[in-house]
Coordinates of C-alpha atoms and ligand atoms in Angstrom, one line a residue:
X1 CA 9.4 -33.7 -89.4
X2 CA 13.0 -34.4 -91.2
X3 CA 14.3 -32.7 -93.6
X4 CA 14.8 -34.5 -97.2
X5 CA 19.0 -34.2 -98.7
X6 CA 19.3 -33.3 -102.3
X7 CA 22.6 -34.3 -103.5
X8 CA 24.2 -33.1 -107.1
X9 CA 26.3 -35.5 -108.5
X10 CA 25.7 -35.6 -111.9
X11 CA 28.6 -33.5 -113.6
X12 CA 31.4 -34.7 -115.4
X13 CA 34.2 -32.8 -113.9
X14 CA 36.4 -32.1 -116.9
X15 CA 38.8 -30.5 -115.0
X16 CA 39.9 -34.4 -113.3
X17 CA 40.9 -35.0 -116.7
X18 CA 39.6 -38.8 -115.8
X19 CA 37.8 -41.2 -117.0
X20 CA 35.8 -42.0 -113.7
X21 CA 33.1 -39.2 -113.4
X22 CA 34.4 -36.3 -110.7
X23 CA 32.3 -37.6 -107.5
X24 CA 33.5 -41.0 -107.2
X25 CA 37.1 -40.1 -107.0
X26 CA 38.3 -41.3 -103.6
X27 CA 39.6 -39.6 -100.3
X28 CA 41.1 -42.1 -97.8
X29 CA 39.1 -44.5 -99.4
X30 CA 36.0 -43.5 -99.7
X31 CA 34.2 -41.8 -102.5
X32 CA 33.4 -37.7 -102.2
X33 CA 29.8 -38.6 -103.0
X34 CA 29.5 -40.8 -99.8
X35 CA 30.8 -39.1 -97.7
X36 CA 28.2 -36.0 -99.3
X37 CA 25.5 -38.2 -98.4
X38 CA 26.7 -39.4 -95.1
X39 CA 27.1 -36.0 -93.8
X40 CA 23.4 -35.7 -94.9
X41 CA 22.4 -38.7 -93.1
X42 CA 24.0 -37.4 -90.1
X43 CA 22.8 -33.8 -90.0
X44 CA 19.1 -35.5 -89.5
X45 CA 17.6 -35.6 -93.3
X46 CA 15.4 -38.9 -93.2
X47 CA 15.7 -39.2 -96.9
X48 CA 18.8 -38.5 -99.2
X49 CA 18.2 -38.6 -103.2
X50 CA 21.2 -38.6 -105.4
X51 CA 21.2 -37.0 -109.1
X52 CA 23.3 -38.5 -111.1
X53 CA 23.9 -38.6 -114.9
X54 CA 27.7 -38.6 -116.0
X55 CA 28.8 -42.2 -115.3
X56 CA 25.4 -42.9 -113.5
X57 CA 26.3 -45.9 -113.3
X58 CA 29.6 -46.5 -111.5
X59 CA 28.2 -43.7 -109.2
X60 CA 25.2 -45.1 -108.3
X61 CA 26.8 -48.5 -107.5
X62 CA 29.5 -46.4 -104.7
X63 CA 25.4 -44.7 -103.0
X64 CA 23.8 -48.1 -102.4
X65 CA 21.7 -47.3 -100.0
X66 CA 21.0 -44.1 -101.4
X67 CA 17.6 -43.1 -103.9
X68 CA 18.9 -42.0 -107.3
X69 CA 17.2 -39.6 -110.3
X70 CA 18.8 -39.0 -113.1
X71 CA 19.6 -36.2 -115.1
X72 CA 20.4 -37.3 -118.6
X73 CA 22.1 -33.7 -119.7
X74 CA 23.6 -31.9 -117.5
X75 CA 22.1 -28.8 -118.3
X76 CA 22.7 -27.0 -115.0
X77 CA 22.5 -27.0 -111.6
X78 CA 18.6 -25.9 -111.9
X79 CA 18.0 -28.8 -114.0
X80 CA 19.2 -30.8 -111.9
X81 CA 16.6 -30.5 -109.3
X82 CA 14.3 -30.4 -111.9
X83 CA 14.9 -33.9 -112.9
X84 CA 14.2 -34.6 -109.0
X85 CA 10.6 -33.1 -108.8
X86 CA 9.0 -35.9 -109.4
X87 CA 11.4 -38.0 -107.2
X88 CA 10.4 -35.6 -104.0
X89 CA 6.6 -34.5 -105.1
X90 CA 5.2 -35.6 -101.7
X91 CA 8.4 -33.4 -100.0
X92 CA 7.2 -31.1 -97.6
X93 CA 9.6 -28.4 -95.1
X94 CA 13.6 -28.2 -95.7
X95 CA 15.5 -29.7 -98.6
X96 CA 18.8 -29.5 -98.3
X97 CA 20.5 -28.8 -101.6
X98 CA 24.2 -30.6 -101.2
X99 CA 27.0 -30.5 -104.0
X100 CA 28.7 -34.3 -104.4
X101 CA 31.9 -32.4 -105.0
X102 CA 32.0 -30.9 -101.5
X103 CA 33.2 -33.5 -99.1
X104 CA 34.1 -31.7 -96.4
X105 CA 30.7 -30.3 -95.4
X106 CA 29.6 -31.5 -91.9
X107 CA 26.7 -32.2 -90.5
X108 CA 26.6 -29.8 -88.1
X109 CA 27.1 -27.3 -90.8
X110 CA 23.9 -28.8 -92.5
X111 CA 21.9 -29.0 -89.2
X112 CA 22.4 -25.4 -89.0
X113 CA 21.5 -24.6 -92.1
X114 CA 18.2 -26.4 -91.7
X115 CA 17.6 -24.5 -88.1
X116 CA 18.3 -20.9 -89.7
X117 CA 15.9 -21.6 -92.3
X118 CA 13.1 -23.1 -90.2
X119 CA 13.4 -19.8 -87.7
X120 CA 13.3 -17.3 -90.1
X121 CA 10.8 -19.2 -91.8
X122 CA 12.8 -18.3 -95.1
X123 CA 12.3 -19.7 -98.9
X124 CA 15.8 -20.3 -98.8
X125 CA 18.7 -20.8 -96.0
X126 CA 22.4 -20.2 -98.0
X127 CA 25.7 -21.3 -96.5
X128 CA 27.9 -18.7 -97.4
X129 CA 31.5 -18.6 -97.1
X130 CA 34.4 -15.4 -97.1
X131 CA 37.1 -16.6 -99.7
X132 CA 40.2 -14.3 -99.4
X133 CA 40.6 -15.3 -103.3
X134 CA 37.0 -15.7 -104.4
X135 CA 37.6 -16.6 -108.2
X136 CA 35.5 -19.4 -110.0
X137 CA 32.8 -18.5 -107.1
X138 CA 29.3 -17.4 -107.4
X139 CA 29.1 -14.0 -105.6
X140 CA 26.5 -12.9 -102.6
X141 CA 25.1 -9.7 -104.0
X142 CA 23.4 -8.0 -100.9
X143 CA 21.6 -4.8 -100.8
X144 CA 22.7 -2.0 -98.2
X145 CA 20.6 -3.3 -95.5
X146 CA 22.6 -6.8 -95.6
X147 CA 19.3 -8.7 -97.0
X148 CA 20.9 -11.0 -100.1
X149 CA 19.4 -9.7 -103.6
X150 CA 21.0 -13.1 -105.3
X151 CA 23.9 -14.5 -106.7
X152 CA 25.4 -13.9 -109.3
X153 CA 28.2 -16.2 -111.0
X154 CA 31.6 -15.2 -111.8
X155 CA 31.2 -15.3 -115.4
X156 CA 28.4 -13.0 -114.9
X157 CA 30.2 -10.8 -112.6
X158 CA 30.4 -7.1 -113.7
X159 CA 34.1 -5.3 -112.3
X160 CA 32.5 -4.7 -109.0
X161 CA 30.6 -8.0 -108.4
X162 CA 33.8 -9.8 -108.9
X163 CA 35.4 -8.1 -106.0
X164 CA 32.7 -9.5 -103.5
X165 CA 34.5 -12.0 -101.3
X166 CA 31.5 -13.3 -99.7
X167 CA 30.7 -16.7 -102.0
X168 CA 28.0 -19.1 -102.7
X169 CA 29.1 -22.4 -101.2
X170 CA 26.8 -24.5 -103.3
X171 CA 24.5 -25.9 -100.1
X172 CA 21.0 -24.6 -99.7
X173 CA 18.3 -25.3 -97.7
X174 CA 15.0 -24.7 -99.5
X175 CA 11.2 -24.7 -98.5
X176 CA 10.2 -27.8 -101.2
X177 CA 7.3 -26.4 -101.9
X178 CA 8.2 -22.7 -102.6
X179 CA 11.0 -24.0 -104.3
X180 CA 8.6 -26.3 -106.8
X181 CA 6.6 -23.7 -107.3
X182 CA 9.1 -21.1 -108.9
X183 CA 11.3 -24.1 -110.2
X184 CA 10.0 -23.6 -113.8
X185 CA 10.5 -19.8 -114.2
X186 CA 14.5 -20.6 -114.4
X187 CA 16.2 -19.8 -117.6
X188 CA 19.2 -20.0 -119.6
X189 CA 19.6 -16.7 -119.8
X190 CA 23.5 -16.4 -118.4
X191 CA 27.2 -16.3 -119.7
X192 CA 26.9 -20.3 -119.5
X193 CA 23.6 -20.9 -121.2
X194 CA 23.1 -22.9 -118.2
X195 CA 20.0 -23.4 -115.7
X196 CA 21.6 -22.0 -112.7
X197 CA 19.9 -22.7 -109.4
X198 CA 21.4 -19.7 -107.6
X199 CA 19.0 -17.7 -109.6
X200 CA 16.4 -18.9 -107.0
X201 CA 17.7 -16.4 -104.5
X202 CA 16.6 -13.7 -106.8
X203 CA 13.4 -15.0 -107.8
X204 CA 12.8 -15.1 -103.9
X205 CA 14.0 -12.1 -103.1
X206 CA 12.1 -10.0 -106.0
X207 CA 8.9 -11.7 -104.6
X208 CA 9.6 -10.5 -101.2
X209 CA 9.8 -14.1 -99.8
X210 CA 13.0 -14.1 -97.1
X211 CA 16.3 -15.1 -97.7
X212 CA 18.3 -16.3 -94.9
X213 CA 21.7 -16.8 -94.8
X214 CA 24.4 -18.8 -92.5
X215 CA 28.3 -17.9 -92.7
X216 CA 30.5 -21.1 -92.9
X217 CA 33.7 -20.5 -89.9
X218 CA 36.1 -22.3 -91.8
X219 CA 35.9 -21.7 -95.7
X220 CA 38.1 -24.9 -96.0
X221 CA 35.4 -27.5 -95.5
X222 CA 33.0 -26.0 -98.4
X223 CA 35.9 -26.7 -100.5
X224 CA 34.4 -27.9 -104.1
X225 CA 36.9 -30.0 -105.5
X226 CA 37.2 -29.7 -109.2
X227 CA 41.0 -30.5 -109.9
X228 CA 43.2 -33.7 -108.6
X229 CA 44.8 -30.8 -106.5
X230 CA 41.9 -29.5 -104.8
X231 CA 41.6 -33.3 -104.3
X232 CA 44.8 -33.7 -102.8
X233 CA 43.8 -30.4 -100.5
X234 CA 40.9 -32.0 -99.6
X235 CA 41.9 -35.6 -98.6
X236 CA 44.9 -33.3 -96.6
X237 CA 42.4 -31.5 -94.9
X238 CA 40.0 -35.1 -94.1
X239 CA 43.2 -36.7 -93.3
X240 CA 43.9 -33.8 -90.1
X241 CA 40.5 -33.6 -89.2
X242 CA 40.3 -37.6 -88.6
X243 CA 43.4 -37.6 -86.9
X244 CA 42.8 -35.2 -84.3
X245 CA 39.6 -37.2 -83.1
X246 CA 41.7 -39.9 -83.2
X247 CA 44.3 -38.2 -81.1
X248 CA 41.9 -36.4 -78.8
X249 CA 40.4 -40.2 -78.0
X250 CA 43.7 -41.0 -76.9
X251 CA 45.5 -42.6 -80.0
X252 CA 49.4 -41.7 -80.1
X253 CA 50.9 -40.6 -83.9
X254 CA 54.3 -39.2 -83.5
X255 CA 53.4 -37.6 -87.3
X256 CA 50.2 -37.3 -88.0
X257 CA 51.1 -36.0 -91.4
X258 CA 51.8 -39.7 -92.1
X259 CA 48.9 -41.5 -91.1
X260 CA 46.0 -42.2 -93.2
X261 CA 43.0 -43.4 -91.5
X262 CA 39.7 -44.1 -93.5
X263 CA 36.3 -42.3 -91.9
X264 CA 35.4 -45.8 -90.7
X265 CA 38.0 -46.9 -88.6
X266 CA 37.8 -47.4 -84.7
X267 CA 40.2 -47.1 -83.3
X268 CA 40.5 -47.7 -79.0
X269 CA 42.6 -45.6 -76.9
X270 CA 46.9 -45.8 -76.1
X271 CA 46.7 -47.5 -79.6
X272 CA 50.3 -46.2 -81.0
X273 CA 50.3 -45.6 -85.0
X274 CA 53.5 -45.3 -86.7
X275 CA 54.4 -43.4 -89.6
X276 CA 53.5 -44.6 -93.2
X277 CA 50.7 -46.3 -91.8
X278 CA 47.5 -46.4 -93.5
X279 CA 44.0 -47.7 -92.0
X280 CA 41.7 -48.0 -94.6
X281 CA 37.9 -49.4 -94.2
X282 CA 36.7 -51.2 -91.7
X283 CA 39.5 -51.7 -90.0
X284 CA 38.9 -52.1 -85.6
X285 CA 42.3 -51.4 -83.7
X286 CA 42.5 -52.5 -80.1
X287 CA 43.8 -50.5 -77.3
X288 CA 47.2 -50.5 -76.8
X289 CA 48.3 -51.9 -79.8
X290 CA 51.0 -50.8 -82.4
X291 CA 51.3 -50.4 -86.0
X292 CA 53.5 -49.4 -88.1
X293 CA 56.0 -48.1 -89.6
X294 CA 55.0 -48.7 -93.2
X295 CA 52.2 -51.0 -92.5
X296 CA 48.7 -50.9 -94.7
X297 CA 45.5 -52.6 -93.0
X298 CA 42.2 -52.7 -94.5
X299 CA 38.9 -54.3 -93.0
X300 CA 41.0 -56.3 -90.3
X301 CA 40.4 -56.2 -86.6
X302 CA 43.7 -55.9 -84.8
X303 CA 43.2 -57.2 -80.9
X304 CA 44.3 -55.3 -77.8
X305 CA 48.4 -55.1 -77.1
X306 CA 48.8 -56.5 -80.8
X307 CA 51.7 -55.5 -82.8
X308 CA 52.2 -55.0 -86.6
X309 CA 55.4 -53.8 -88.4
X310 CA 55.8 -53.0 -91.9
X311 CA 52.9 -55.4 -92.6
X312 CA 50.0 -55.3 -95.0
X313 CA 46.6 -56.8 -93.9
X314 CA 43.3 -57.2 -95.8
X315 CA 40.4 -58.9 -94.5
X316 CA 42.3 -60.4 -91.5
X317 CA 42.0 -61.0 -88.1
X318 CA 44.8 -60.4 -85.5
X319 CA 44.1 -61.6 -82.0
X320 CA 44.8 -59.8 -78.3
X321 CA 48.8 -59.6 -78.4
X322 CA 49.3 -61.4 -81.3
X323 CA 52.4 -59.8 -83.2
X324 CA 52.6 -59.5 -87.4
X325 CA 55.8 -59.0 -89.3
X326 CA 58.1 -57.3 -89.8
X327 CA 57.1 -57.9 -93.7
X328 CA 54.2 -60.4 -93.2
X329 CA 51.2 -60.4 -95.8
X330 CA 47.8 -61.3 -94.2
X331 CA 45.6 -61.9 -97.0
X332 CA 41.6 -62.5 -96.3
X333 CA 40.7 -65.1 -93.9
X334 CA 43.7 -65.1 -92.2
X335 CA 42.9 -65.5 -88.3
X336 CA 45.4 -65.1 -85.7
X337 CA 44.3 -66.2 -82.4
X338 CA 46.2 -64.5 -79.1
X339 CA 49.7 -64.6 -78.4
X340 CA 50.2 -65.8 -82.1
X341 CA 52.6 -64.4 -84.6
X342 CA 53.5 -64.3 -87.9
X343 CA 56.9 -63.1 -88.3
X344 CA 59.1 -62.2 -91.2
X345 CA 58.3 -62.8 -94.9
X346 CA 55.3 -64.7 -93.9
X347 CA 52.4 -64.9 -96.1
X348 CA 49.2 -66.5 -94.8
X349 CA 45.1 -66.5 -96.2
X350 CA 42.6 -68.4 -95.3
X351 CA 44.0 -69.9 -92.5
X352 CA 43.0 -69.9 -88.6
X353 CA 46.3 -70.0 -86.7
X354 CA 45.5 -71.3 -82.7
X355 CA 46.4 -69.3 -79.4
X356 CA 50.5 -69.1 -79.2
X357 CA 51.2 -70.6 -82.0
X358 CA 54.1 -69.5 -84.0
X359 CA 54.8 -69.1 -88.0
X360 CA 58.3 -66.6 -87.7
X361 CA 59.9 -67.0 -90.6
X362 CA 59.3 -67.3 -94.6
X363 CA 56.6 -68.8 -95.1
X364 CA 53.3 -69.5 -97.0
X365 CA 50.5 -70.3 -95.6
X366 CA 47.0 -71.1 -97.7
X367 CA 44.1 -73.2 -96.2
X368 CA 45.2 -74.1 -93.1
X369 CA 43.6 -74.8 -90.0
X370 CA 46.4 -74.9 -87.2
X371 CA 45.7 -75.2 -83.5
X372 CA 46.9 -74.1 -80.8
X373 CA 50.9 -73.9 -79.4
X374 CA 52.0 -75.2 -83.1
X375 CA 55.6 -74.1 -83.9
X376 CA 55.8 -73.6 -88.2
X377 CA 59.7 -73.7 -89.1
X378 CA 61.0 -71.3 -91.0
X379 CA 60.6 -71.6 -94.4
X380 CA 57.6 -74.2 -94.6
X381 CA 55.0 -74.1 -97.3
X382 CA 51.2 -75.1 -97.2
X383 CA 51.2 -76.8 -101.1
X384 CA 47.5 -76.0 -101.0
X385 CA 47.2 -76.1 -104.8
X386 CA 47.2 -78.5 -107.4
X387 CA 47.1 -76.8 -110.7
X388 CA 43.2 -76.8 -110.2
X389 CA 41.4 -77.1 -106.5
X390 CA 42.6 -75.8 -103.0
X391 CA 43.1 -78.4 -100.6
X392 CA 43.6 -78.2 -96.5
X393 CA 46.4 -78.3 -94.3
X394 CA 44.9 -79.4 -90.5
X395 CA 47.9 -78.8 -88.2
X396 CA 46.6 -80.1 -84.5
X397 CA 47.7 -79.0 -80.9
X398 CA 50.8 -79.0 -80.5
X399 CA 52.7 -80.0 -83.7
X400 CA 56.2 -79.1 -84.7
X401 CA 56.9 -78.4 -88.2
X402 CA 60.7 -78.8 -89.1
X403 CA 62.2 -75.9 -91.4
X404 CA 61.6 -75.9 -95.3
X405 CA 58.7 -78.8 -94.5
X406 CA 56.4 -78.6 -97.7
X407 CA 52.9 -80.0 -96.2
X408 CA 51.4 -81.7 -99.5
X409 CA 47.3 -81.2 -98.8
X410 CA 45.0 -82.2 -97.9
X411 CA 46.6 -83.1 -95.3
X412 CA 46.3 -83.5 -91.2
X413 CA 49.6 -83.8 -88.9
X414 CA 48.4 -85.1 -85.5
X415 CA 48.6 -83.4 -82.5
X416 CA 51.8 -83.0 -81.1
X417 CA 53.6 -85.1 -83.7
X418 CA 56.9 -83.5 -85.8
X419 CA 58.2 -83.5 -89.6
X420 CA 61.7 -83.0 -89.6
X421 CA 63.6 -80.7 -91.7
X422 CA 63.3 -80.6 -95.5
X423 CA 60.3 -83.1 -95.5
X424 CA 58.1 -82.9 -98.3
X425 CA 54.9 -84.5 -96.4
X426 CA 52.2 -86.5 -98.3
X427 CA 50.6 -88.9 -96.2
X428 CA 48.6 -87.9 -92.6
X429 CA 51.1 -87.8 -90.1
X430 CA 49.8 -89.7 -87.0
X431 CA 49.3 -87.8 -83.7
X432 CA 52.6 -87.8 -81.5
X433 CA 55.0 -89.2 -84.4
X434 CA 57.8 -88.4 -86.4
X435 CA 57.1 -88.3 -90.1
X436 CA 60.7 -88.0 -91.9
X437 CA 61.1 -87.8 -95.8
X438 CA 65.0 -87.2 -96.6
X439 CA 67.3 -89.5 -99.2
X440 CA 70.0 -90.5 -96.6
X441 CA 73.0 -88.4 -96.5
X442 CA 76.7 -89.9 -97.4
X443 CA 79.7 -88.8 -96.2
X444 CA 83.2 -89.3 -98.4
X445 CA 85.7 -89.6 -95.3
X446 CA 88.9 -87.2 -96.6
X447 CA 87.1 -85.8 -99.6
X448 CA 88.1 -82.0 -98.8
X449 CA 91.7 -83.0 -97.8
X450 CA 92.0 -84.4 -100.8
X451 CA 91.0 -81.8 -103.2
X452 CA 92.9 -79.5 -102.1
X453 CA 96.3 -81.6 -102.5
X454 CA 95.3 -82.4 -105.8
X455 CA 96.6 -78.6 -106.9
X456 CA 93.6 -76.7 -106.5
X457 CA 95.1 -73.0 -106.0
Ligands
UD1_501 C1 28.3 -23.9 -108.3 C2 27.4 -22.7 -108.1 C3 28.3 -21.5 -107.6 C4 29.0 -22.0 -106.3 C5 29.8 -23.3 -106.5 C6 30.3 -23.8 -105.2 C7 25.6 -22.7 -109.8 C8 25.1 -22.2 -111.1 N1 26.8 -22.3 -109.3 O1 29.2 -23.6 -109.3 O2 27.5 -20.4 -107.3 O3 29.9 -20.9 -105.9 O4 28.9 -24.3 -107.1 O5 31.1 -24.9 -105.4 O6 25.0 -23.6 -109.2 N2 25.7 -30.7 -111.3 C9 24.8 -31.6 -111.7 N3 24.1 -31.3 -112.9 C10 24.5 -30.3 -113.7 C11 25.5 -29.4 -113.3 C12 26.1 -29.7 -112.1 O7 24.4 -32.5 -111.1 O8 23.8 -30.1 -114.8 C13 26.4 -31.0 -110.1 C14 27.9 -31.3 -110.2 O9 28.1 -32.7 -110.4 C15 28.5 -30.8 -108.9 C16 27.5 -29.7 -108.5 O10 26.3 -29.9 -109.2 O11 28.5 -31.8 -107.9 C17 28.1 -28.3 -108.8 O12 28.3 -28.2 -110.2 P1 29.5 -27.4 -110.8 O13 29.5 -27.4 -112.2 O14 30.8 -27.8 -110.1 O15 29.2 -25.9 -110.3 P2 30.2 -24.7 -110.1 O16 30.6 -24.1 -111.4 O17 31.3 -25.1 -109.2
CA502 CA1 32.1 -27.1 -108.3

């Protein structure tokens, strides 16, 4: 049977000084509260419920998938799961207790948790953690023969409490039902006025029921963030840990300090990232291909052997070799087939651009469909807009498009035909012609000469 994931995410977080509410603040990306629940999802919990109360809203909206109860005051950490009782009635066995404000918990963390509890047969598994400076922590109060009495927080600390460096993480794993049971003799009876849920461990452990207990090996990834620096520690920390399983799948960063890769990207081996280079989403990177520096690409698929310098890329696709930039702008829906580029300065959305097929310099490019071996002269312009619809540019096999051409759409230039230079193009262009729109240019035989004889210094 699977365990059920509580997670807390109800608080306000005062100390972000925002106006978003605390969870949905973002590390590479992604919200804290997803990746709470993800790490649920993974350690094996069949069913993840949410509280949520301050901003429910927004931070329902970032869980989708997820089952959310609300707690309408946040009254507590107790309260809390008392507004989820009803939610998780028919839960039976381990229910993980998670905080949303904890990213960095992992599911193998979790999974243990749930086996410790499930051997010892405990009311309660805790994940513990030794802080060299435990302040703000609840503490681990254990009697001499190491079984935990409870927790006690730090504003309820007496002198030699508050020396205790062993601290209450903030995930749990409870039995449901013994945890139901008891839920209602909680009070407010604390420095905060608050119901806590730590006092659990001492309702437990008065009764005789076990307390188990799991020490976390790296205190860093129970890190509660409750400050835009703990938030910058704990996207530091995200950001190391995904680039060393990118590294140790064979992905080259000469600084890993300066890459930023969202949870979600894949990335395929001897691909080479550069430094400033951020991955974000769902972004798919091909073996052996090469980005950066300074280059931002989110949900894009980069092909195998592609190359993309000092580029930005949303929602595009880059085929097998293809090569972007340096300075290009791939907006969504741009398609690069193989072999193709889009050089320097070049802007391009919704737009399929064929196999080898070339747009190198200063360019925009807006609803285009261009086939394949088409060469785009520098400086042309799609002039997909009128003021108030898009129209399309269809540019066939290939076509050669004279610098600074402004293709007028809609519009279709024929296979293999040409517009030379500094045509503004209207009218179809038949496949295999020339289309030319130019005044005719004059010449004033002597005209220079001239001038200057006429005393010009
Ligand atoms: C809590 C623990 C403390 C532990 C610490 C670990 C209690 C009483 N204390 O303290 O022992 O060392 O976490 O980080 O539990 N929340 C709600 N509703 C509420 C109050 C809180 O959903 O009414 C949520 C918050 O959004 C947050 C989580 O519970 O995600 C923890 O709350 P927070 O106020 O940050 O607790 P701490 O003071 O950090
Ligand atoms: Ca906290």
């Amino acid at each position: 049977m699977g365990a059920t994931a509580l997670v807390l995410a109800a608080g306000e977080g005062t100390r972000m000084k925002s106006a978003l509410p605390k969870v949905a603040h973002r590390i590479l990306g992604v919200p804290m509260v997803a990746y709470v629940v993800r790490a649920a999802e993974e350690a094996g919990c069949d069913r993840v419920v949410t509280v949520t109360g301050h901003g429910a809203e927004t931070v329902e909206a970032l869980v989708p998938a997820c089952e959310c109860v609300r707690q309408d005051r946040q009254l507590g950490t107790g309260h809390a799961v008392m507004c989820a009782r009803e939610a998780l009635a028919d839960a039976t066995g381990s229910l993980v207790v998670l905080s949303g404000d904890s990213p960095l918990i992992r599911p193998e963390t979790i999974a243990a948790l749930i086996e410790a509890r499930e051997r010892a047969g405990a009311a309660v598994a805790l994940l513990t953690a030794r802080m060299p400076d435990p302040t703000g922590y609840g503490r681990i109060v254990r009697a001499d023969t190491g079984a935990v009495e409870g927790i006690v927080e730090q504003k309820d600390c007496t002198r030699e409490q508050c020396a205790i460096d062993e601290v209450n993480t903030g995930t749990y794993c409870f039995d449901a039902a013994v945890l139901f049971e008891h839920l209602d003799r909680l009070d407010t009876d604390n420095a905060q006025g608050e119901f806590y849920l730590t006092d659990m461990v001492a309702l437990f452990a008065d009764e005789g029921l076990a307390v188990a207990s799991v020490t976390v090996g790296d205190p860093l990834e129970t890190l509660g963030v409750n400050s835009r620096v703990q938030l910058a520690e704990a996207a530091r920390v995200m950001q190391r840990r995904i680039n060393e399983r990118h590294m140790l799948a064979g992905v080259t960063m000469v600084d890993p300090d300066l890459v930023w890769i969202g949870p979600d990207v894949e990335l395929a081996r001897d691909c080479e990232l550069l430094p400033m280079t951020f991955l974000l989403g769902r972004t798919v990177v091909g073996e052996g291909a090469v980005i950066g520096p300074s280059a931002r690409v989110t949900d894009s698929v980069v092909g195998d052997g592609a190359v993309v310098d000092s580029s930005i890329l949303l929602e595009a696709e880059v085929g097998p070799g293809a090569t972007v930039g340096p300075v290009a702008y791939l907006r969504p829906g741009a398609v690069l087939a193989a072999r193709s580029k889009a050089g320097a300065c070049v802007e391009i959305k919704n737009t399929t651009v064929g196999e080898g097929s070339k747009v190198p310099h200063l360019s925009y490019i807006g609803d285009a469909t261009i086939g394949e071996h088409v060469n785009v002269g520098a400086g042309t312009i799609t002039c997909n807009y009128d003021g108030v619809r898009k129209h399309r540019t269809v540019i066939e096999d290939g076509a050669f498009i004279g610098s600074d051409t402004m293709l007028v759409a809609p519009l279709t230039i024929g296979a293999g035909a040409v517009t030379a230079a500094a045509s503004a193009i209207t009218k179809d262009v038949a496949p295999g012609s020339l289309a030319i729109e130019r005044s005719e240019q004059r010449e004033v035989t002597g005209w220079a000469e001239r001038r200057r004889s006429d005393g010009a210094p």
